Each structure stands twice: as C-alpha cells, then as structure tokens.
CSV table of C-alpha atoms and ligand atoms in Angstrom, one decimal:
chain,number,residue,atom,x,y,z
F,711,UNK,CA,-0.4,-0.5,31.3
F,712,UNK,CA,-3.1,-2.7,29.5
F,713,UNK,CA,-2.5,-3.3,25.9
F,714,UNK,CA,-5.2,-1.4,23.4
F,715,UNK,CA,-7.7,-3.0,21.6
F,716,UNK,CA,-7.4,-1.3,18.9
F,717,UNK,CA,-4.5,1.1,17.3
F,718,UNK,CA,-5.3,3.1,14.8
F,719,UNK,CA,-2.6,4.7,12.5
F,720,UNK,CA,-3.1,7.8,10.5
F,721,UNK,CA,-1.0,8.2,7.7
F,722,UNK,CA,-0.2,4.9,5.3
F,723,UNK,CA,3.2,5.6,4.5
F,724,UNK,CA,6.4,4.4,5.8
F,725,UNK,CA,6.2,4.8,9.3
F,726,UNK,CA,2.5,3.9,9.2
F,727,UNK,CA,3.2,0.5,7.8
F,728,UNK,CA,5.8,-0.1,9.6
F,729,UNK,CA,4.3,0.9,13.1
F,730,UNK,CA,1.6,-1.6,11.8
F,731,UNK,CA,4.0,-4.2,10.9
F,732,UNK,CA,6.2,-3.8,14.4
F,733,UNK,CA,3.4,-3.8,16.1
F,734,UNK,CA,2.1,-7.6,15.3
F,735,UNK,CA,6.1,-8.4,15.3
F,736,UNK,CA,6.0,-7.4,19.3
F,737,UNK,CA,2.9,-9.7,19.3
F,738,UNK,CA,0.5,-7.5,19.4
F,739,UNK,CA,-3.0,-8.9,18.9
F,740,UNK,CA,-5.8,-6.3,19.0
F,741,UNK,CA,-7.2,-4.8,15.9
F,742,UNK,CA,-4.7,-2.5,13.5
F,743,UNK,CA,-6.6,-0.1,11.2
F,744,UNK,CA,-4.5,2.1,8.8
F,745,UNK,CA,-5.6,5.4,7.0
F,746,UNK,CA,-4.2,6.9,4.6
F,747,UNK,CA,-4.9,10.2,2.6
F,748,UNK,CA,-3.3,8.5,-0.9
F,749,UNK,CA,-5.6,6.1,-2.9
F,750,UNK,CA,-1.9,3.9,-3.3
F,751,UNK,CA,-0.8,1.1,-1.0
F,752,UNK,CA,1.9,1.8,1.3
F,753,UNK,CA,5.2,3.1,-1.3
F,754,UNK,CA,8.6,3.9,-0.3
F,755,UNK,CA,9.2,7.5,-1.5
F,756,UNK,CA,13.4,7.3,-2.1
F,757,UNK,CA,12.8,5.8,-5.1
F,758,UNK,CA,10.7,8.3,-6.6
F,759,UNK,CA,13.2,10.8,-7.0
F,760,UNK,CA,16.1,8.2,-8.5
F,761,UNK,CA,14.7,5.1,-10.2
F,762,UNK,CA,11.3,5.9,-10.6
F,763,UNK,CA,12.1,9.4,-12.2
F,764,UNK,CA,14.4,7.9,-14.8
F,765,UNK,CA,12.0,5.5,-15.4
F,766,UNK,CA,14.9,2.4,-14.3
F,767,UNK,CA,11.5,0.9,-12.1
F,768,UNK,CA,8.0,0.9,-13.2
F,769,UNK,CA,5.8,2.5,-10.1
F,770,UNK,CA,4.4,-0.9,-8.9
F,771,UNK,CA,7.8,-1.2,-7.2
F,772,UNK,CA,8.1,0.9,-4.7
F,773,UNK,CA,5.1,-0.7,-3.4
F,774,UNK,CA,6.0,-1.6,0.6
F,775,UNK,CA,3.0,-3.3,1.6
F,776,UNK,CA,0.4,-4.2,-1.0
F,777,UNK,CA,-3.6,-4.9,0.6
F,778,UNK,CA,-2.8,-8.7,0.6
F,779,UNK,CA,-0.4,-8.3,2.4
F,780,UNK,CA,-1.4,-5.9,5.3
F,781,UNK,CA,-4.5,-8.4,4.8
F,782,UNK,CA,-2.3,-11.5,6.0
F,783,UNK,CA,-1.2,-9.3,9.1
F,784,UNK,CA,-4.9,-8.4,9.9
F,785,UNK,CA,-5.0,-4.6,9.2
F,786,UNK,CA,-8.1,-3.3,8.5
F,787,UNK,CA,-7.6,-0.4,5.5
F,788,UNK,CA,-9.3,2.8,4.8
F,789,UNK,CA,-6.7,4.6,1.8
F,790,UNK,CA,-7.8,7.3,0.0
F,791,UNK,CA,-9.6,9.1,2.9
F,792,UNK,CA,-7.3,11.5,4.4
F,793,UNK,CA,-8.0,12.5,8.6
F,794,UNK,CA,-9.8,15.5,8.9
F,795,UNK,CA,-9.6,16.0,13.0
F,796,UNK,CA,-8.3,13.6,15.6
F,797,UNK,CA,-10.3,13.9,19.1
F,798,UNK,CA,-9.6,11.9,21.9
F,799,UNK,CA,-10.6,8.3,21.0
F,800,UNK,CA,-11.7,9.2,17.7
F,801,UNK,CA,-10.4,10.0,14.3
F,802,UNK,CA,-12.5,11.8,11.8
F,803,UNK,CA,-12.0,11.3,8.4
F,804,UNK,CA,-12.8,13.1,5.0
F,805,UNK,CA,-16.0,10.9,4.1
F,806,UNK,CA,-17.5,11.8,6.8
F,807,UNK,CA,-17.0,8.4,8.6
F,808,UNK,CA,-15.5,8.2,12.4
F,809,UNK,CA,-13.2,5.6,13.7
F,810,UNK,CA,-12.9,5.0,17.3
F,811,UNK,CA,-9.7,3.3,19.0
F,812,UNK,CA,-7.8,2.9,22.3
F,813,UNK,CA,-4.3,4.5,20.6
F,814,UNK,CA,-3.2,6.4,17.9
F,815,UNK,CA,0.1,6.3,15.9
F,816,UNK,CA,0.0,9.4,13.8
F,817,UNK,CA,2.8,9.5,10.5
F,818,UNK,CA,1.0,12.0,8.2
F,819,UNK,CA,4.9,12.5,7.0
F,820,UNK,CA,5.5,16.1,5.5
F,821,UNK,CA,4.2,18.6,2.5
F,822,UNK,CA,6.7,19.7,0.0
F,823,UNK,CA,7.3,23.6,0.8
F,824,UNK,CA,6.0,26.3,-2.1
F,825,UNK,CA,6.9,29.5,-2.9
F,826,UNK,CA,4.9,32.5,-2.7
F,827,UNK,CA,2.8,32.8,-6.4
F,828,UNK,CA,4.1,29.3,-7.3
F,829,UNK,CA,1.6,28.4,-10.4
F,830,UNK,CA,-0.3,25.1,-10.4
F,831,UNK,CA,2.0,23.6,-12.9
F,832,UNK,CA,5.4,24.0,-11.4
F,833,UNK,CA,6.6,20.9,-10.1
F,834,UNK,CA,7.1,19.3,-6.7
F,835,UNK,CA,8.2,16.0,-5.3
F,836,UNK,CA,6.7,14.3,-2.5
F,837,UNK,CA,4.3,11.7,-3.9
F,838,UNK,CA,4.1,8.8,-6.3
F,839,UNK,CA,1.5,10.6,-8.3
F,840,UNK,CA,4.6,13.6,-8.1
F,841,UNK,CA,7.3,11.6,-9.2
F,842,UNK,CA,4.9,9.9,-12.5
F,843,UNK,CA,3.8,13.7,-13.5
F,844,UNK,CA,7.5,15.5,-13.1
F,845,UNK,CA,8.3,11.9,-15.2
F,846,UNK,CA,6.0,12.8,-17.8
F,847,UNK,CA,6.9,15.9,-18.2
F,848,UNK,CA,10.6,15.3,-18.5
F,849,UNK,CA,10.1,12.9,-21.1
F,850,UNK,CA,8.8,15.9,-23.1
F,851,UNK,CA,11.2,18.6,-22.3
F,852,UNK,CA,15.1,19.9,-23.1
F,853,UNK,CA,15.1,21.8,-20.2
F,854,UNK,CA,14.5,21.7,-16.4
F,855,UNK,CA,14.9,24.5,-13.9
F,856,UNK,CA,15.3,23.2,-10.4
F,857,UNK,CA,14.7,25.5,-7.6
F,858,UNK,CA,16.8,24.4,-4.4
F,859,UNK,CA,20.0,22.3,-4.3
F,860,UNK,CA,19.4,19.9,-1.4
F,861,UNK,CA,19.1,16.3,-1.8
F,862,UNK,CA,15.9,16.0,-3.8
F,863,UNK,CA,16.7,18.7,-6.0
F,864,UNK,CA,19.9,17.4,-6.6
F,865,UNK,CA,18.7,13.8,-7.3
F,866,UNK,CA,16.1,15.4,-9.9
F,867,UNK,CA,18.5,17.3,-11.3
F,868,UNK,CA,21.3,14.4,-11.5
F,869,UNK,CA,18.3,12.2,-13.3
F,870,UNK,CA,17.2,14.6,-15.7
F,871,UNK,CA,20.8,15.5,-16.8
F,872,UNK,CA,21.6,12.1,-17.2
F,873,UNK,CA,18.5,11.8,-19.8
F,874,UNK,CA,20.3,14.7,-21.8
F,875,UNK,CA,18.0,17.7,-20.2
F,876,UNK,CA,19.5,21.3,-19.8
F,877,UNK,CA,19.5,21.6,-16.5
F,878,UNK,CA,20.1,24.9,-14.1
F,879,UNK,CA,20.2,24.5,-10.4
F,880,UNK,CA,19.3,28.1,-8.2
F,881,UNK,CA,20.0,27.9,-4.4
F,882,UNK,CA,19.9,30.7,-2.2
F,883,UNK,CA,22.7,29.8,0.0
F,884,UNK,CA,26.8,29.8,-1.0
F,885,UNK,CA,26.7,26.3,-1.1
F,886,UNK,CA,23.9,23.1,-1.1
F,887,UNK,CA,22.9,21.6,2.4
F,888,UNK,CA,24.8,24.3,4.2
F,889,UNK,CA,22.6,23.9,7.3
F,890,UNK,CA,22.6,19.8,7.5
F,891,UNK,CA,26.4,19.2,5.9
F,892,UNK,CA,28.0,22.8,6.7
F,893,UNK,CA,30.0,25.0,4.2
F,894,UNK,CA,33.0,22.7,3.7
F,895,UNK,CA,31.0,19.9,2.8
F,896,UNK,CA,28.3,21.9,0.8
F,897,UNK,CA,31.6,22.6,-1.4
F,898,UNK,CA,31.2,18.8,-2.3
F,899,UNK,CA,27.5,18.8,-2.8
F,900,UNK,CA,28.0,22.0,-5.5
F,901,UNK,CA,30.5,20.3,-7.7
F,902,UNK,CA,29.1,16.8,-7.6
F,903,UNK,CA,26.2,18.9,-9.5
F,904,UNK,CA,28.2,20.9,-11.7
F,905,UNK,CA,30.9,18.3,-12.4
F,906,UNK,CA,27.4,16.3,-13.2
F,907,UNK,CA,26.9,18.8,-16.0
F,908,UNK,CA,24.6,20.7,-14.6
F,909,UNK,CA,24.8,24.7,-13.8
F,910,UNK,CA,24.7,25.8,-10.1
F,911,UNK,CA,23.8,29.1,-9.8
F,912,UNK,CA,24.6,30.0,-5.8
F,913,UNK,CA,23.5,32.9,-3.7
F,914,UNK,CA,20.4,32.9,-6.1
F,915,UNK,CA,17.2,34.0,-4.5
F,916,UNK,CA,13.9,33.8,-6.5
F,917,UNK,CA,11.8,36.7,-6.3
F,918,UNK,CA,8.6,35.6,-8.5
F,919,UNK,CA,7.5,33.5,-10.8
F,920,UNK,CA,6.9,35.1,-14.2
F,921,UNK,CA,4.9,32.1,-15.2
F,922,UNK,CA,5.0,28.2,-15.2
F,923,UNK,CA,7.8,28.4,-16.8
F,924,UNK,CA,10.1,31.3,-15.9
F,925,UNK,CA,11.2,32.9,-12.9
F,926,UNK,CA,12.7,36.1,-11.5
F,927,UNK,CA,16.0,36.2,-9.7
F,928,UNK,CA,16.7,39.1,-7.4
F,929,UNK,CA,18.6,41.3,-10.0
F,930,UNK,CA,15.9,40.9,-12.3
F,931,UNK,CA,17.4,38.3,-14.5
F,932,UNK,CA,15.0,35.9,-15.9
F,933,UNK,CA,15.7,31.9,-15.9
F,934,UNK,CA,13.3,29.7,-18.1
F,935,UNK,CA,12.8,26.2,-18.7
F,936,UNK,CA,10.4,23.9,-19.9
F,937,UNK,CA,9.8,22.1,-16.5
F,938,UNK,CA,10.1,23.9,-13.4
F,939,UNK,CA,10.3,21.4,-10.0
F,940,UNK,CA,10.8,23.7,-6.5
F,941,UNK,CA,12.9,21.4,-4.0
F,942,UNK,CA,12.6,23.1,-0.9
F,943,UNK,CA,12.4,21.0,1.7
F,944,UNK,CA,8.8,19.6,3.4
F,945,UNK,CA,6.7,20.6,6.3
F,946,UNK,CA,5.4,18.2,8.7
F,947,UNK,CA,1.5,17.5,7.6
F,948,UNK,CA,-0.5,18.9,10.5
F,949,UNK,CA,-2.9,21.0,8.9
F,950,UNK,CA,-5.7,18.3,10.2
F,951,UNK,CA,-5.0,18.5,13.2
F,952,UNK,CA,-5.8,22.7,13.7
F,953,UNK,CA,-8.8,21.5,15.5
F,954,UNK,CA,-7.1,18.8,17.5
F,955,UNK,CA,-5.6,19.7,21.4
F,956,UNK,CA,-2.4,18.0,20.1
F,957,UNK,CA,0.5,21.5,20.1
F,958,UNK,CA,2.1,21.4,16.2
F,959,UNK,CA,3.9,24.1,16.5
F,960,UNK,CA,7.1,22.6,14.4
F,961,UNK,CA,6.4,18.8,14.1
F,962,UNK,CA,4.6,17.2,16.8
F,963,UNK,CA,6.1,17.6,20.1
F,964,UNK,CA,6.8,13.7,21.1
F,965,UNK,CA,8.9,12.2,24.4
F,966,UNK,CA,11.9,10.0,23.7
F,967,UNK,CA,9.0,6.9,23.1
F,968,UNK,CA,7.3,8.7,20.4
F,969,UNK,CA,3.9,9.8,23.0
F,970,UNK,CA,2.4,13.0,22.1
F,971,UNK,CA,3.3,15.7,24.8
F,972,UNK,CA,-0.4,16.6,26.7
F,973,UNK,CA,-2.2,13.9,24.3
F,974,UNK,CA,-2.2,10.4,26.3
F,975,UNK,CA,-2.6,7.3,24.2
F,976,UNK,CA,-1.4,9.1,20.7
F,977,UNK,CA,2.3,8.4,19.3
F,978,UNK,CA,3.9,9.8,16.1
F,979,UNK,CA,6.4,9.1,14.3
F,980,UNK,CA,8.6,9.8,10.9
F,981,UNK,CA,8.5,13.1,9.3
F,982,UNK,CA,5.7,14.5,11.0
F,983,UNK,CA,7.1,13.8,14.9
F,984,UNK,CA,9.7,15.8,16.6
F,985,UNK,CA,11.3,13.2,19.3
F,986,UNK,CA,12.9,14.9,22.4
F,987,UNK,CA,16.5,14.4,21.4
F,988,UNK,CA,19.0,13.8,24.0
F,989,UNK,CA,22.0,14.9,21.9
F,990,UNK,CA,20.9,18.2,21.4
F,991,UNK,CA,18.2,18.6,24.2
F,992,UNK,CA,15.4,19.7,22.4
F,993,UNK,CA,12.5,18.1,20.0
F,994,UNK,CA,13.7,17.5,16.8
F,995,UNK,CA,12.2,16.4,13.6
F,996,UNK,CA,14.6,14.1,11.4
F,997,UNK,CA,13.1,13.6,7.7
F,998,UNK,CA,15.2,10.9,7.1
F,999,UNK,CA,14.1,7.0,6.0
F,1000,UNK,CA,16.2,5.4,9.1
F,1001,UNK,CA,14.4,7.4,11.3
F,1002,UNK,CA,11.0,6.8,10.7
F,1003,UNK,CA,11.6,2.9,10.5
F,1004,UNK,CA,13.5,3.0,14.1
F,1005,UNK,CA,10.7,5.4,15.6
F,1006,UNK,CA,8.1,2.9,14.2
F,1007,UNK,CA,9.7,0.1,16.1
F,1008,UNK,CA,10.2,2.1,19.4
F,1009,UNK,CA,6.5,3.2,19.2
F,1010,UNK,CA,5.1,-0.5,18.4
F,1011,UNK,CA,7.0,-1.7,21.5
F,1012,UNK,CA,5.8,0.9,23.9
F,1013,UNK,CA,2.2,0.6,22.7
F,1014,UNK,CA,2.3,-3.1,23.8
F,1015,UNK,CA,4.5,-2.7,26.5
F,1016,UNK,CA,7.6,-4.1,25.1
F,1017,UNK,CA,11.0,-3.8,26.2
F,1018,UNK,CA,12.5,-1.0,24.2
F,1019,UNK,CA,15.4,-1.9,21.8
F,1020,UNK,CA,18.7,0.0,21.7
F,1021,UNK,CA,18.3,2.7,19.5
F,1022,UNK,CA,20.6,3.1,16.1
F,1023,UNK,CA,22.5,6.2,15.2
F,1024,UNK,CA,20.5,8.9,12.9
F,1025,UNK,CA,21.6,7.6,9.0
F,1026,UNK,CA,20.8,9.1,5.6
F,1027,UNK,CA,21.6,8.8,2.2
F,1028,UNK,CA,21.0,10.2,-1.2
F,1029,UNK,CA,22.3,8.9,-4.4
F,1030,UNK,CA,23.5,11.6,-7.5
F,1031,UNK,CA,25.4,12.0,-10.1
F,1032,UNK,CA,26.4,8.1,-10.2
F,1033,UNK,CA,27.6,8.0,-6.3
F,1034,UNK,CA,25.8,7.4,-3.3
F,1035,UNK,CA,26.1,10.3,-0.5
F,1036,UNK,CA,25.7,8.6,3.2
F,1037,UNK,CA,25.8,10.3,6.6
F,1038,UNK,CA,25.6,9.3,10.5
F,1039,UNK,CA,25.3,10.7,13.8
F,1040,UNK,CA,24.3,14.5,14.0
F,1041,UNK,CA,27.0,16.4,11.2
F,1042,UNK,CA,25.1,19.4,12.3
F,1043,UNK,CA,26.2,19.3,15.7
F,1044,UNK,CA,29.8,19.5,14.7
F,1045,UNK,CA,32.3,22.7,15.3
F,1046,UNK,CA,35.3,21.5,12.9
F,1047,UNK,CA,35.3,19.3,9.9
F,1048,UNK,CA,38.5,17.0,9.3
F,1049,UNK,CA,39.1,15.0,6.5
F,1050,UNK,CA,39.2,11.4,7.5
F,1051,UNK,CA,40.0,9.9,3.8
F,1052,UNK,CA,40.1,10.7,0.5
F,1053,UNK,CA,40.6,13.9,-1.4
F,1054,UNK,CA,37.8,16.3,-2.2
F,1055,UNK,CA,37.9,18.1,1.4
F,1056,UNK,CA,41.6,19.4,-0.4
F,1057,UNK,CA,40.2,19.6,-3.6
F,1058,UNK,CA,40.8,16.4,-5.3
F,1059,UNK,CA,38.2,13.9,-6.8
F,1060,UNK,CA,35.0,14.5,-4.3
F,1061,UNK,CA,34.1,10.5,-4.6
F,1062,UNK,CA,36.0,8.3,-1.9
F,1063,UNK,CA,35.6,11.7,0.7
F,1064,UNK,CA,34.7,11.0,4.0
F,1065,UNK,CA,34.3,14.0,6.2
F,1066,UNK,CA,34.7,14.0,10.1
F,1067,UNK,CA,32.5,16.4,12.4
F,1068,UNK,CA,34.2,17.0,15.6
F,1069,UNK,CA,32.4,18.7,18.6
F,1070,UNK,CA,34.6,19.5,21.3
F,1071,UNK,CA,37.3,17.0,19.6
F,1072,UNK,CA,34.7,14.5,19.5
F,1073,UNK,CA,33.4,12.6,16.5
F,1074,UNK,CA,30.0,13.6,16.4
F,1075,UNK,CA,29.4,12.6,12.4
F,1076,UNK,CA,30.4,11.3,9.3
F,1077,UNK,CA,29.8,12.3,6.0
F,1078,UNK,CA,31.5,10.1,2.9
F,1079,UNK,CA,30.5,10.5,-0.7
F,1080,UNK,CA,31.0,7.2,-2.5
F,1081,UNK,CA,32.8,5.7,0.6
F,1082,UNK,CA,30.3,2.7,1.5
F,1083,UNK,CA,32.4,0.5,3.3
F,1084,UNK,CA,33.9,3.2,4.7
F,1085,UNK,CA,31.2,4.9,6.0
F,1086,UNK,CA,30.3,1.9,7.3
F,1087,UNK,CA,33.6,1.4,9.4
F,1088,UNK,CA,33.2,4.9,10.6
F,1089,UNK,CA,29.7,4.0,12.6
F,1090,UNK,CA,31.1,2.6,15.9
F,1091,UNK,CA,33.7,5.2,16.2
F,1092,UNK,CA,30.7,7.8,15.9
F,1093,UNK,CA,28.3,6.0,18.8
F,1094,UNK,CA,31.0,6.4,21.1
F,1095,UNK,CA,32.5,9.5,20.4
F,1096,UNK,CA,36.2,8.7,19.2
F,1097,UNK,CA,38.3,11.8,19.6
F,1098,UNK,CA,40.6,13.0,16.5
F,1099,UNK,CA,43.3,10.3,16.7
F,1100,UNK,CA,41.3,7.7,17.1
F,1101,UNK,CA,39.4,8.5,13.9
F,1102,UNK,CA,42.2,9.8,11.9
F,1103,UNK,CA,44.0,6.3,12.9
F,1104,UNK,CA,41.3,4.2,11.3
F,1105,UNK,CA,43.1,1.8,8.5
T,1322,FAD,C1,11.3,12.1,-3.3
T,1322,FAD,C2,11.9,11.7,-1.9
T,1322,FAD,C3,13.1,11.0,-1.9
T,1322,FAD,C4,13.7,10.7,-0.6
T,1322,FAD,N1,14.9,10.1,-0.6
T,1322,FAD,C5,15.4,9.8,0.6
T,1322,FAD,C6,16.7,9.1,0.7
T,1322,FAD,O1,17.4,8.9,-0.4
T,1322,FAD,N2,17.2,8.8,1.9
T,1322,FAD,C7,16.5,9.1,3.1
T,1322,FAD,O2,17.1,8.8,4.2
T,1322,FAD,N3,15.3,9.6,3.0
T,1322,FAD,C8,14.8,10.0,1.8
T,1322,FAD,N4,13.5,10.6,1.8
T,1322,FAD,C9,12.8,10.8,3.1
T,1322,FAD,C10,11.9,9.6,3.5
T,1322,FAD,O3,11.3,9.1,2.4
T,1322,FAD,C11,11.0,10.1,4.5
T,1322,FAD,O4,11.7,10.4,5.7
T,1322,FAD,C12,10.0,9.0,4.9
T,1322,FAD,O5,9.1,8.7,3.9
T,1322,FAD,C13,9.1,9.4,6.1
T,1322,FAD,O6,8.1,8.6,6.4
T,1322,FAD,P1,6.7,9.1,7.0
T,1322,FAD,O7,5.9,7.8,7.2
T,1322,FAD,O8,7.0,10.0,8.1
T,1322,FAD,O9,6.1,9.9,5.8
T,1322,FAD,P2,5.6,9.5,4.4
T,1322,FAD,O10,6.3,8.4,3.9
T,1322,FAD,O11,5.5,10.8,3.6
T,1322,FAD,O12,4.1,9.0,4.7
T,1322,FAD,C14,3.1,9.8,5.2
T,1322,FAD,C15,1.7,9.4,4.6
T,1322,FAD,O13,0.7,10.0,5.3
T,1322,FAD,C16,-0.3,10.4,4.4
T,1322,FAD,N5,-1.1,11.5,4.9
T,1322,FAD,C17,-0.8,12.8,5.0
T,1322,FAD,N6,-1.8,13.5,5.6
T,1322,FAD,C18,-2.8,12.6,5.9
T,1322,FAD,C19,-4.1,12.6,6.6
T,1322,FAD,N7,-4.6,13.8,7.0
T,1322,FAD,N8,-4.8,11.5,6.7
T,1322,FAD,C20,-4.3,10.3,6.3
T,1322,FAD,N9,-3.1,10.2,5.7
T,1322,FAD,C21,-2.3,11.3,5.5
T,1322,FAD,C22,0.5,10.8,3.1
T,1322,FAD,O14,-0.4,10.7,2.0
T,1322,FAD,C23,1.6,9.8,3.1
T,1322,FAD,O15,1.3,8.6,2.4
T,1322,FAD,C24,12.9,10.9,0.6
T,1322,FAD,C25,11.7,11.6,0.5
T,1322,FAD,C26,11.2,11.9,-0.7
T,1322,FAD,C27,9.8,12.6,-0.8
C-alpha cells in the first residue's frame, strides 16, 4: 500500500503525539496535522492526579510535546478546536473549518463518567484544567468526599489526606477494583486507603446528590464535605462521531493493527480504541498509559507500511498512599490468586505483596504493591505463561 500524504490525528493527547511522533520515527515523510479539543499542548495526565494535585510540580510539567517541539518534527497544529464529525477523507472541526487527509489516527481518549443529578460543582478528573480546579479547591477545604475507590479516586484521596483533609471514600462494591484486581486483591486496595487514614465506606451506593456538597446513600444517610470529586471511571469520547459511519458502540471497534472495523484508512488508538484482543477474543478497550504508547507505535508502522514490532505485555500502575501499585498481563483473566511474595495476601503488611493470577494453572498476571523489582522479575514468567511451580520457585 502507498504511504498517505497526509495523516491527520484527532485528539492531542498521549496517543496523538505519540502516533505523531512514531510516525516520523518509522520515517514517515508526508504531512502530520494534529487536533486537539484542549487549548494545552500535548500533557501526560498521570501526573495530574499525584504530583500535580499536591502541587509537588507546577502544570508546565506534564507538558509531553510543547509547539516547538511538534514544530521541529513538522506537525502542523490546530489545539483548541475539538472534531465535530469525521467523513471519509475529511474531518470537521468546531470552527467551522475542514481538513482533508489520506488517514486518520483517531485518540479522542475518554470522558470522566457522572452521576445522574451530579451538580456543576462537584468535581471530576480527567483534564489539566480538572486537576488545577480540584487543586484549588483542596487548598481551601478540610474535607473531601470521594465517590468511587478505583485508582484515581484513590490517588485523590491518598493526596488530599496527606495535605491533612478529612477524607471519606464511598464505593459501591465490597471491595476497590473488584472487576480489574478481583476480591482478594481489592482487600489490599481497601486498607492501603484506610491504613492511609482515610475512611472507606464499602457496599455504599449513592442515591442523589443533596447538593454540591452532600450526598444521599441508599439508607438515607447523608455524607458532606466541602469538595466532592466523583471517580468513576471514563467513557471513550465518541460523541463526535454520532454522525460518522465509524460503529462506537463500546470504544471503537479496531483489528489487532489499530484500523477501524468498516472505515478504511482510519486507525485509533488509546482510550478511545478497542483492539481485537487475542487473549480474550474479543475487542477490548485498555485505559492504561502503556497501552496507548504501544498502540501509537503499532499504528505509525502500519500507516507507513513498517514492519510491526513485537508487542509488550498490558502494564499499569498507580501510585497511593506512599507505594506504587503495578500490574501486568490480563489479572482479570485469572481463576485463582496465589501469593507469590510477601505478606498482605495473609494479612500482613500489604507493601512488598505480589499477587499471582493463574488461569488454568497458568500465570496470566501479576499484581505487586511496592514490589518494583519484583514486579519486574515477574514479567517474563507472565509472557510465557509459567505454571505454579515455576512462579512460586522464583528467588
Ligand atoms: C488523572 C489520571 C491519572 C492517570 N494515571 C494513570 C497511571 O497512573 N497509570 C496508567 O497506566 N494510566 C493512568 N491514566 C490513564 C492514562 O493517562 C490514559 O490511558 C492515557 O492518557 C490515554 O491516552 P489517550 O491519548 O487515549 O487519551 P488522552 O490522553 O485523554 O487524550 C485524548 C485527547 O483527545 C482530546 N479530544 C477529545 N475529544 C476530542 C475531539 N472531538 N476533537 C479533538 N480532540 C479531542 C482530549 O481533549 C484529550 O486531550 C490516568 C488518567 C488520568 C485521567
């Protein structure tokens, strides 16, 4: 296939710098443009809920690109417009203004998740304008109310306690990140936030908001704070694309090479794109950092007719309550979890535990909480699958 002229990416975040990036790296030498919705340059949003929260980095530097930069690697820049439609060789954009290209990468990433009545002024965290209000607002408060224990929530809440807030955490399920780490695991999750000082209210479901500031909880009880943030997960951006023939039924429906099902000469990657995934035989969206870089590299190579590169394991990580919570491979996939080292599986300290997911008695994933190195150690026995010896034997 002939290389494009022109590649246009839609969405100026980390996969659509990186896509932009890759692509020059594979030599490609046709025109880039890059949109994106944000008035910022290209930011990395881990950061936002950890350093930049506590205020430990000024905003400026979670900057990924700035325009000099994408300037030295020739990508034309349109930020602050977001895509309106995408037809086929042309992207429509708020202003009014068209742009017309032989490929499209789209990486519009993902929408934080509301609740039902959720007022203007309760908090969410997806954006660097996001992370500078919830700042703000922390600064002036004794109290914060986080709805949802999953990794964001639990990084806000973990930030804020450590600046001396009152902080309540409600989840809805027994445990945190039942669904990604399973209920063992969860366990972990729960008192690495209350042995953080914070309260974890489980099995907690939110019926309404009273106002900004309080809310309802089946039961009737009433839970207020002076800041409110709602932490419940993201939803791939595809609202601008209701008019487009791409399907977005959950994600975008991609091949293993990141190309739009039915849409020739459109890719997506990151949050937004659900990959056929060979391990569990069916499109699947992973909201994770890793993933969006290694989907940006695969995409840039196939665009320009590269050969692909072996792809790496899934990867993610979140850092609370001083320790840094890493996993690999697909922990979701697992039937049994065996403790592999350390204590907290048996109740003991939770930092230095590293989990073992076993499908089938094979290693499928790894979870370890303040177990870097051996996390790290763990990977290979993961890609190919070591069965419960083998893992348990690791020194
Ligand atoms: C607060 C926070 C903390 C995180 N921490 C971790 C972590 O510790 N570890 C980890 O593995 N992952 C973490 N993640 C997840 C990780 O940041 C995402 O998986 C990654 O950013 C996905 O990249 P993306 O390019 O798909 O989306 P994004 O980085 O969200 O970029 C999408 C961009 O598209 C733009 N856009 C949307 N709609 C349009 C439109 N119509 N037109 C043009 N532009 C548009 C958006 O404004 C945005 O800039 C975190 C995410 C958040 C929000």
């Amino acid at each position: 296939m002939a290389q494009p002229g022109h590649v246009a990416v839609i969405g100026a975040g980390l996969g659509g710098v990186r896509t932009a990036e890759q692509l020059r790296s594979a030599g490609f030498e046709g025109a880039i443009s890059l949109v994106g919705a944000e008035p910022h340059a290209p930011y990395d949003r881990p950061p936002l809920s950890k350093q930049v929260l506590t205020g430990a980095w000024a905003a400026e530097r979670v900057v990924l690109r700035d325009l000099a930069a994408l300037a030295e690697i020739d990508v034309d820049t349109r930020f602050g417009v977001p895509a309106v439609a995408l037809h086929e060789g042309t992207v429509e954009l708020a202003d009014g203004t068209t742009l017309d290209a032989d490929a499209f990468v789209i990486a519009t990433g993902a929408d934080p998740r509301r609740l039902p009545g959720q007022p203007e002024e309760v908090h969410t965290l997806r954006t660097l304008d996001d992370a500078l209000s919830l700042r703000a607002a922390l600064a002036g408060a004794k109290s914060l109310l986080v709805v949802g224990g999953g990794f964001i929530g639990a990084e806000v809440a973990s930030g804020a306690a450590g600046q001396g807030l009152r902080v309540t955490v409600i989840e809805a399920a027994r445990v945190p990140c039942e669904r990604a780490l399973g209920p063992e695991v969860g366990v972990l999750c729960g008192r690495l936030i209350t042995e953080g000082g914070v309260e974890l209210r489980l099995g907690a479901t939110l019926t309404r908001f009273v106002d900004a500031h309080t809310v309802e909880l089946a039961g009737g009880e009433q839970v207020t704070a002076d800041v409110v943030l709602v932490g419940i997960g993201a939803a791939p951006a595809l609202g601008w694309l209701s008019r487009s023939d791409v399907d977005v039924t959950n994600g975008i429906a991609c091949d293993a090479s990141g190309r739009v099902l039915g849409a020739p000469g459109v890719w997506a990657v990151g949050d937004v794109a659900a990959w056929a995934d060979p391990v569990r035989g069916k499109h699947f969206r992973h909201e994770h950092w890793t993933s969006a870089v290694d989907q940006a590299t695969v995409v840039a190579r196939d665009i320009v007719g590269a050969e692909p590169q072996p792809r790496g394991l899934p990867y993610f990580w979140s850092d609370q309550f001083g320790l840094k919570i890493q996993g690999i491979g697909h922990p979701d996939l697992g039937d049994t979890v065996v403790r592999l080292k350390g204590e907290g599986l048996a109740g003991g300290a939770v930092k230095g535990t590293v989990a073992g997911y076993f499908a089938d008695e094979r290693l499928v994933g790894v979870v370890g909480f303040g177990a870097a190195k051996w996390v790290a150690r763990y990977r290979a026995l993961v890609g190919k699958g070591a069965d419960r010896a083998e893992a348990l034997a690791l020194e």
